[in-house]
Tab-separated table of C-alpha atoms in Angstrom:
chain	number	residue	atom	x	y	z
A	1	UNK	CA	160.327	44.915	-16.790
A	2	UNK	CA	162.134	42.294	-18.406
A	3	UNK	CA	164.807	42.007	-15.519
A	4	UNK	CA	161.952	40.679	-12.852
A	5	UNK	CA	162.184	36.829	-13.089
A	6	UNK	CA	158.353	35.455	-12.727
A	7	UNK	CA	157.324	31.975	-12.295
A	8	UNK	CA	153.255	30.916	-12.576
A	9	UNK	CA	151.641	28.279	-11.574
A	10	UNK	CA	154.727	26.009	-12.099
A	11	UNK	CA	156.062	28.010	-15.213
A	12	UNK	CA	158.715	30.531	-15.719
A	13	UNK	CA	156.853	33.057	-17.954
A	14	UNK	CA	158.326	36.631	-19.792
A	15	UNK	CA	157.363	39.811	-17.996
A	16	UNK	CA	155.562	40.871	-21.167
A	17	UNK	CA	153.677	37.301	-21.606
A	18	UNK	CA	150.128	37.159	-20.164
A	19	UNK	CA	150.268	34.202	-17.581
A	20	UNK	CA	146.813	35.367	-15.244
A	21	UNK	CA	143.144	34.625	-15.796
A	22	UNK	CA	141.763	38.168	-16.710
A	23	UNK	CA	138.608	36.939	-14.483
A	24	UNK	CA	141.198	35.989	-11.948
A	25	UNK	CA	140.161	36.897	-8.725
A	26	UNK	CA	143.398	38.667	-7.343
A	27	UNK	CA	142.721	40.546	-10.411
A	28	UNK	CA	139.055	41.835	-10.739
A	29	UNK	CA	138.688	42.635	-6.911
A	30	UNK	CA	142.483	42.144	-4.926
A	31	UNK	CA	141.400	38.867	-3.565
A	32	UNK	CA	145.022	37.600	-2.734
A	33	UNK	CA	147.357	37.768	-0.307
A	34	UNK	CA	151.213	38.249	-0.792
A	35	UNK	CA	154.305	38.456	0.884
A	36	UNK	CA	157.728	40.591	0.090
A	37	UNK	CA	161.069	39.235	1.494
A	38	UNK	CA	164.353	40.472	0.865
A	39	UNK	CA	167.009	38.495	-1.343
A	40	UNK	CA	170.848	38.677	0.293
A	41	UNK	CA	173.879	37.373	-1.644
A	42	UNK	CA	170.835	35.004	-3.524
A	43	UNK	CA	169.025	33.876	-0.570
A	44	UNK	CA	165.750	35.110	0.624
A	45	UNK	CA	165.568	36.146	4.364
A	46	UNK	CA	163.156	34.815	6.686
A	47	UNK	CA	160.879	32.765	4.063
A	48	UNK	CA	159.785	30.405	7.095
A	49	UNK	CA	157.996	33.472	8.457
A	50	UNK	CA	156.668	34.919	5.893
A	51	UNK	CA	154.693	31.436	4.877
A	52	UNK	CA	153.737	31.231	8.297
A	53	UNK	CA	151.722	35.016	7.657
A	54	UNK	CA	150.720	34.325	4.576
A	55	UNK	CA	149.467	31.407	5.834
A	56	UNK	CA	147.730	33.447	8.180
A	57	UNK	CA	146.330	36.327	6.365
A	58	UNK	CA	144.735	33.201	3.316
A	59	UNK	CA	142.908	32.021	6.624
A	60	UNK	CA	141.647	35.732	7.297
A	61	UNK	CA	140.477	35.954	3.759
A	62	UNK	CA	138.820	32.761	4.008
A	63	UNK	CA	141.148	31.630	1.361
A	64	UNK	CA	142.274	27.736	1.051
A	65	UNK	CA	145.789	27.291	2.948
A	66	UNK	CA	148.777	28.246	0.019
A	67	UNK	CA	150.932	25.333	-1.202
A	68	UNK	CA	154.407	25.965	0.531
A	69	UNK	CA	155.809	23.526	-1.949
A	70	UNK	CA	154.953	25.094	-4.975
A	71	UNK	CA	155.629	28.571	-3.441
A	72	UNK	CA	159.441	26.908	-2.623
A	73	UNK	CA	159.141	25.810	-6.765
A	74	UNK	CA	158.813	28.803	-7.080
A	75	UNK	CA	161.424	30.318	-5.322
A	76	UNK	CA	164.536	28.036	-6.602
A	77	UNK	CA	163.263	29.032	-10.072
A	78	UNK	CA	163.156	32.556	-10.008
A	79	UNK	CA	166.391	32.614	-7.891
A	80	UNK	CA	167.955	29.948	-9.922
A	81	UNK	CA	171.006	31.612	-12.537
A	82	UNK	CA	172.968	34.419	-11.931
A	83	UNK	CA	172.984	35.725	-8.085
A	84	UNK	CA	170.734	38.603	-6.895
A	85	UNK	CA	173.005	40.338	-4.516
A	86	UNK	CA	170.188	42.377	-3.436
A	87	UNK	CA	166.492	42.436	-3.796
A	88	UNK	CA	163.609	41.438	-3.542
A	89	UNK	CA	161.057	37.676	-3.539
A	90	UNK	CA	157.612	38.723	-3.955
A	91	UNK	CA	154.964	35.378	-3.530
A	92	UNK	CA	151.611	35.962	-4.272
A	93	UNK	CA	148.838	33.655	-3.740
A	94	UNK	CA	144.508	34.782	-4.989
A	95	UNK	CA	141.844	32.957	-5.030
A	96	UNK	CA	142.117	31.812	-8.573
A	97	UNK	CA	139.200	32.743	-11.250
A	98	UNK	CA	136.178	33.898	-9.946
A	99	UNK	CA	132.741	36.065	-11.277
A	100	UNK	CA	133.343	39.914	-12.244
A	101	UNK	CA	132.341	40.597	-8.288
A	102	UNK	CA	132.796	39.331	-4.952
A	103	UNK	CA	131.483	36.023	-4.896
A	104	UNK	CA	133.792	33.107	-5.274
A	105	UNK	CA	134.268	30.288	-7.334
A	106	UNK	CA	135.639	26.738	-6.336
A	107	UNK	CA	138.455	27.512	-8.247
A	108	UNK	CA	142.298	26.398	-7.801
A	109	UNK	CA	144.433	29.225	-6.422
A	110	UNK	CA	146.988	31.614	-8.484
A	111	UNK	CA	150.589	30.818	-6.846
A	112	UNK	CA	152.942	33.462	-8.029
A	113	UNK	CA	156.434	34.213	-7.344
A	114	UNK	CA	158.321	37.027	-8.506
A	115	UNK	CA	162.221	38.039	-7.816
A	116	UNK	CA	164.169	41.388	-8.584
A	117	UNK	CA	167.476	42.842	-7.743
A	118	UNK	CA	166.695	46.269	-6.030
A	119	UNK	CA	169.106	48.695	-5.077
A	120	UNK	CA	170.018	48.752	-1.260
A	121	UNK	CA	167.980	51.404	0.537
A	122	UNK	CA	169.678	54.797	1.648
A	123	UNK	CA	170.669	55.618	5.023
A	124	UNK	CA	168.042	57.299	6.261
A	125	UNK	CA	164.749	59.175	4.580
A	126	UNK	CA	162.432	61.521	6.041
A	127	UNK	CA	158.379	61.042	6.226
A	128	UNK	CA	154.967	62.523	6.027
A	129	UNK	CA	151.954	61.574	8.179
A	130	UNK	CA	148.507	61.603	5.598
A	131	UNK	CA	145.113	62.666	5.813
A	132	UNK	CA	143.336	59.122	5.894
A	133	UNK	CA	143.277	56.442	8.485
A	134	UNK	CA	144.030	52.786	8.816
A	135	UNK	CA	140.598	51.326	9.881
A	136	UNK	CA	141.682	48.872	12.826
A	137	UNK	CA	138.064	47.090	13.031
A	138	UNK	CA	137.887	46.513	8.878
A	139	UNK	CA	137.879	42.500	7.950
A	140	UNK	CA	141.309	42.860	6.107
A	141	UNK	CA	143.270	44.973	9.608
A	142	UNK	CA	146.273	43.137	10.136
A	143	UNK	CA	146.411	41.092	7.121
A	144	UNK	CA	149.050	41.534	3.822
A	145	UNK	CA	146.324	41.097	0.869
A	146	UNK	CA	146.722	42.562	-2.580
A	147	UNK	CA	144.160	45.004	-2.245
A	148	UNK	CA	146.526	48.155	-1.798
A	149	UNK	CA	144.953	50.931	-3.295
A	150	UNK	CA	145.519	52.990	0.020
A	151	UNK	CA	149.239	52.307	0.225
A	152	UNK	CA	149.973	53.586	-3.668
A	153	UNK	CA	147.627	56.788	-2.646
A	154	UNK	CA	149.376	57.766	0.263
A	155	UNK	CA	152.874	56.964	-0.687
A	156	UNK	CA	152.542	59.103	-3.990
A	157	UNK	CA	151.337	61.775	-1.491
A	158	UNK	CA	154.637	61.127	0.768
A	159	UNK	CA	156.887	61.313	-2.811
A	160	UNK	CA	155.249	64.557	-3.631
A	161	UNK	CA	156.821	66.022	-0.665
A	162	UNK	CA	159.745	64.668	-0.839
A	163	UNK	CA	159.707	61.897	1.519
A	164	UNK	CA	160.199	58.588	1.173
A	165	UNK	CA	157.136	56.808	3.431
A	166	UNK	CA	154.062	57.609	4.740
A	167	UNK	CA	152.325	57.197	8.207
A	168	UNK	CA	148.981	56.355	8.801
A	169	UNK	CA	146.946	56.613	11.839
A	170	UNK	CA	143.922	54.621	12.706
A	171	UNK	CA	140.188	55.594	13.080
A	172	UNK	CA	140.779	56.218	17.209
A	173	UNK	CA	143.368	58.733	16.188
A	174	UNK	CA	146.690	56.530	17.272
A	175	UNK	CA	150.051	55.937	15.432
A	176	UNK	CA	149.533	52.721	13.614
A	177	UNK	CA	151.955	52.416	10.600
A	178	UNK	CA	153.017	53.061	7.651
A	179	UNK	CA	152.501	51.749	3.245
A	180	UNK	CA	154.753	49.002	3.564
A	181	UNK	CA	156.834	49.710	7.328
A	182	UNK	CA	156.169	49.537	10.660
A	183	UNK	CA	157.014	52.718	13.035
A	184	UNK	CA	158.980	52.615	15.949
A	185	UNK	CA	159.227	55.830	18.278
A	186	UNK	CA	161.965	56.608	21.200
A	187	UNK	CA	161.032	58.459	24.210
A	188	UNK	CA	162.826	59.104	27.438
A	189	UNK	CA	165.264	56.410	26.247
A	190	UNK	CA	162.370	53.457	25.546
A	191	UNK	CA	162.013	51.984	22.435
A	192	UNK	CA	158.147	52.206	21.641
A	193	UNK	CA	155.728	50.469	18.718
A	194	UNK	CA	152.254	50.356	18.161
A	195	UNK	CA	150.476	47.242	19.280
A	196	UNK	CA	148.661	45.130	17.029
A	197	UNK	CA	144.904	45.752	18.060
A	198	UNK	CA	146.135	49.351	16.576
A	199	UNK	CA	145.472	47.619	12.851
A	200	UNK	CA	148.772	47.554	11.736
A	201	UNK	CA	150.615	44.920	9.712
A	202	UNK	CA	152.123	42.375	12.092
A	203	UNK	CA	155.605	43.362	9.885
A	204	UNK	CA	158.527	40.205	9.814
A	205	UNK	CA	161.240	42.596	11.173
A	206	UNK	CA	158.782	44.509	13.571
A	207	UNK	CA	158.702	41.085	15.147
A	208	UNK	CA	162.181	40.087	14.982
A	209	UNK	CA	163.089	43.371	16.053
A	210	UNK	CA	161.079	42.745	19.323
A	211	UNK	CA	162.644	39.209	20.058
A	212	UNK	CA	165.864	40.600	19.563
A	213	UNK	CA	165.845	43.643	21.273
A	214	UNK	CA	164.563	42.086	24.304
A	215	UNK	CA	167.301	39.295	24.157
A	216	UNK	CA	169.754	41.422	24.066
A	217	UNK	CA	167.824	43.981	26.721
A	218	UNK	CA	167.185	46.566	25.207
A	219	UNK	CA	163.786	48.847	26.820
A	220	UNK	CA	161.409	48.207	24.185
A	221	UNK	CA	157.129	48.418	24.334
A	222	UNK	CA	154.458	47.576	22.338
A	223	UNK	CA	152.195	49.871	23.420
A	224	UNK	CA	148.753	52.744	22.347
A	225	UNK	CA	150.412	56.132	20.864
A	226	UNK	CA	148.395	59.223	19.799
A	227	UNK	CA	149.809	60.214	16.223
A	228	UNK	CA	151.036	63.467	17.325
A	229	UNK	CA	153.870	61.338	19.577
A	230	UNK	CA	155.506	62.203	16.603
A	231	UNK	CA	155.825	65.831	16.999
A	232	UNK	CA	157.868	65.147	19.894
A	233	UNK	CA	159.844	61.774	19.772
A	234	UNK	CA	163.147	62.343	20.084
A	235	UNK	CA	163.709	59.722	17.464
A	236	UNK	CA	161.990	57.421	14.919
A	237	UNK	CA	162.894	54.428	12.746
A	238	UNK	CA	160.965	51.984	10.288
A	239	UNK	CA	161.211	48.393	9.746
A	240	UNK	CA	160.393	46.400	6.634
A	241	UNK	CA	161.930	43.413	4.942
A	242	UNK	CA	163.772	45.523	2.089
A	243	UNK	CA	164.662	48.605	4.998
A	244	UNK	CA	165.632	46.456	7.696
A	245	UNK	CA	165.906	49.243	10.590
A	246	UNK	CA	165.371	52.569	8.878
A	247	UNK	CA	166.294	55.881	10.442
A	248	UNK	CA	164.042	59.129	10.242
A	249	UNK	CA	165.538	61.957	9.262
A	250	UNK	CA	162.124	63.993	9.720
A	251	UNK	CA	158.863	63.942	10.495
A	252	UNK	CA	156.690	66.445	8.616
A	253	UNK	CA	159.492	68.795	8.189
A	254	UNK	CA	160.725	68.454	11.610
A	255	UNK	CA	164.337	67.320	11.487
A	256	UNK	CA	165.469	64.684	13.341
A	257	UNK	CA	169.206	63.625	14.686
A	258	UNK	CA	169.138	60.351	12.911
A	259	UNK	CA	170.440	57.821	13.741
A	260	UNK	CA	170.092	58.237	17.362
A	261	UNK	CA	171.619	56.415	19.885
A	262	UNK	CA	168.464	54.126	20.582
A	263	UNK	CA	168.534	53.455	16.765
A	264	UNK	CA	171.667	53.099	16.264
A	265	UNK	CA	171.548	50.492	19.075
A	266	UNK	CA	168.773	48.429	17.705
A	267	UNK	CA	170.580	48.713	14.078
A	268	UNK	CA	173.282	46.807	15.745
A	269	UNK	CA	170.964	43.994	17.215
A	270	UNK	CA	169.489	43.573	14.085
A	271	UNK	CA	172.747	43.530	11.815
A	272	UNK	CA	174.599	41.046	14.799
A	273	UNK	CA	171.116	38.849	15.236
A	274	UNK	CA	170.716	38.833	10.853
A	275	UNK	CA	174.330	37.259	10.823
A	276	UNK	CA	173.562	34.282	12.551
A	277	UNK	CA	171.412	32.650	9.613
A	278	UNK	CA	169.216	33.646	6.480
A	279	UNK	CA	165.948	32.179	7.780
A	280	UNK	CA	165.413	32.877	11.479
């Protein structure tokens, strides 16, 4: 642990030094939000974004707004020293100390930030869906909070068979997401996503993979999927800020040509669009 760089509150602190509130609220019941961007050649990629959802998901807490500036503190000191070719800024913001329950204090928020180098992802990975839903109506559906018991569940289940994500569906029975990706599905030659109202995770590079593959005009939907579209698209990819665009290799055993063509053509977007600047 002692290669993650942390910063607290305004202080760098040793991975092995205590630095939270044990009554702290992110703590005793995963009141917190957080956000996971992805270090290039020692800068971190889309951070204007990613403060604008954390911004968003503090609000859907019914947190108090995050300071930006001491979340930018933050970042320059963790990512101060020698470069991080490659890894990854975690900033985490709860709701400071609170009771041993769900009520809250009027306490000062927790800013943390957090940076690691992390070894660049492979070139494709097969999946698993999982036996429990994403519940699309819950108070937390859409938002990136720290409460992510579910995700550790289901990936361990995906890792137990060999792959390296898992998919969730939501309570009507429709492709929604996966722990810590969004899906994307080809069929007939059109790129295809879940919509938001499905409960997923309104992911950074599900979003700039939209705007970009619609600049550059490429057939792409956001649209209502049963989960079993998977047993029959004729190709699949995942987005997230450390996996960029992510082939699948297989679904549930069922192999996959990956990359396809209608991957391989949004991989190029994504690379060519990503060039232009670290915080788009």
């Amino acid at each position: 642990m002692t290669d993650i760089r942390i910063w607290v509150n305004g202080e760098l602190v040793d991975a092995d030094t205590p630095a939270v509130s044990a009554v702290d609220h992110g703590v005793t019941v995963g009141d917190g939000a957080f956000e996971t961007a992805k270090i290039d050649r020692g800068a971190p990629f889309a951070v204007t974004r990613h403060l604008r959802r954390l911004d968003r998901t503090m609000a859907g807490l019914g947190l108090p707004p995050a300071d930006h500036a001491q979340i930018h503190d933050g970042i320059r000191a963790v990512l101060d020293g020698e470069v991080i070719d490659f890894g990854r800024l975690r900033f985490t913001v709860t709701g400071g100390k609170g009771p041993l329950g769900s009520d809250r204090l009027d306490s000062a928020l927790t800013h943390i930030v957090t940076a690691v180098a992390h070894e660049r992802p492979e070139a494709q990975g097969s999946v698993v869906t999982v036996p429990w839903v994403r519940n699309e109506r819950a108070a937390t559906a859409g938002l990136k909070t720290t409460s992510y018991a579910d995700n550790v569940i289901a990936l361990a289940y995906a890792k137990e068979r060999g792959a390296v994500e898992a998919i969730f569906a939501n309570t009507r029975g429709e492709l929604c997401e996966a722990t810590g990706s969004n899906v994307f599905v080809v069929l007939d030659g059109t790129l295809r996503t879940p919509p938001l109202n499905s409960g997923c995770l309104a992911g950074i590079t599900r979003e700039l993979v939209l705007e970009w593959c619609r600049e550059d005009g490429l057939d792409i939907v956001e649209e209502a999927m049963p989960l079993d579209v998977l047993e029959h698209a004729d190709e699949v990819f995942l987005t997230s800020s450390i996996k960029d665009v992510f082939p699948v290799s297989a679904v549930d055993g069922r192999e996959l040509g990956a990359p396809g063509p209608v991957t391989s053509a949004a991989r190029e977007v994504w690379a060519r669009h990503a060039a232009r600047g670290i915080d788009p």
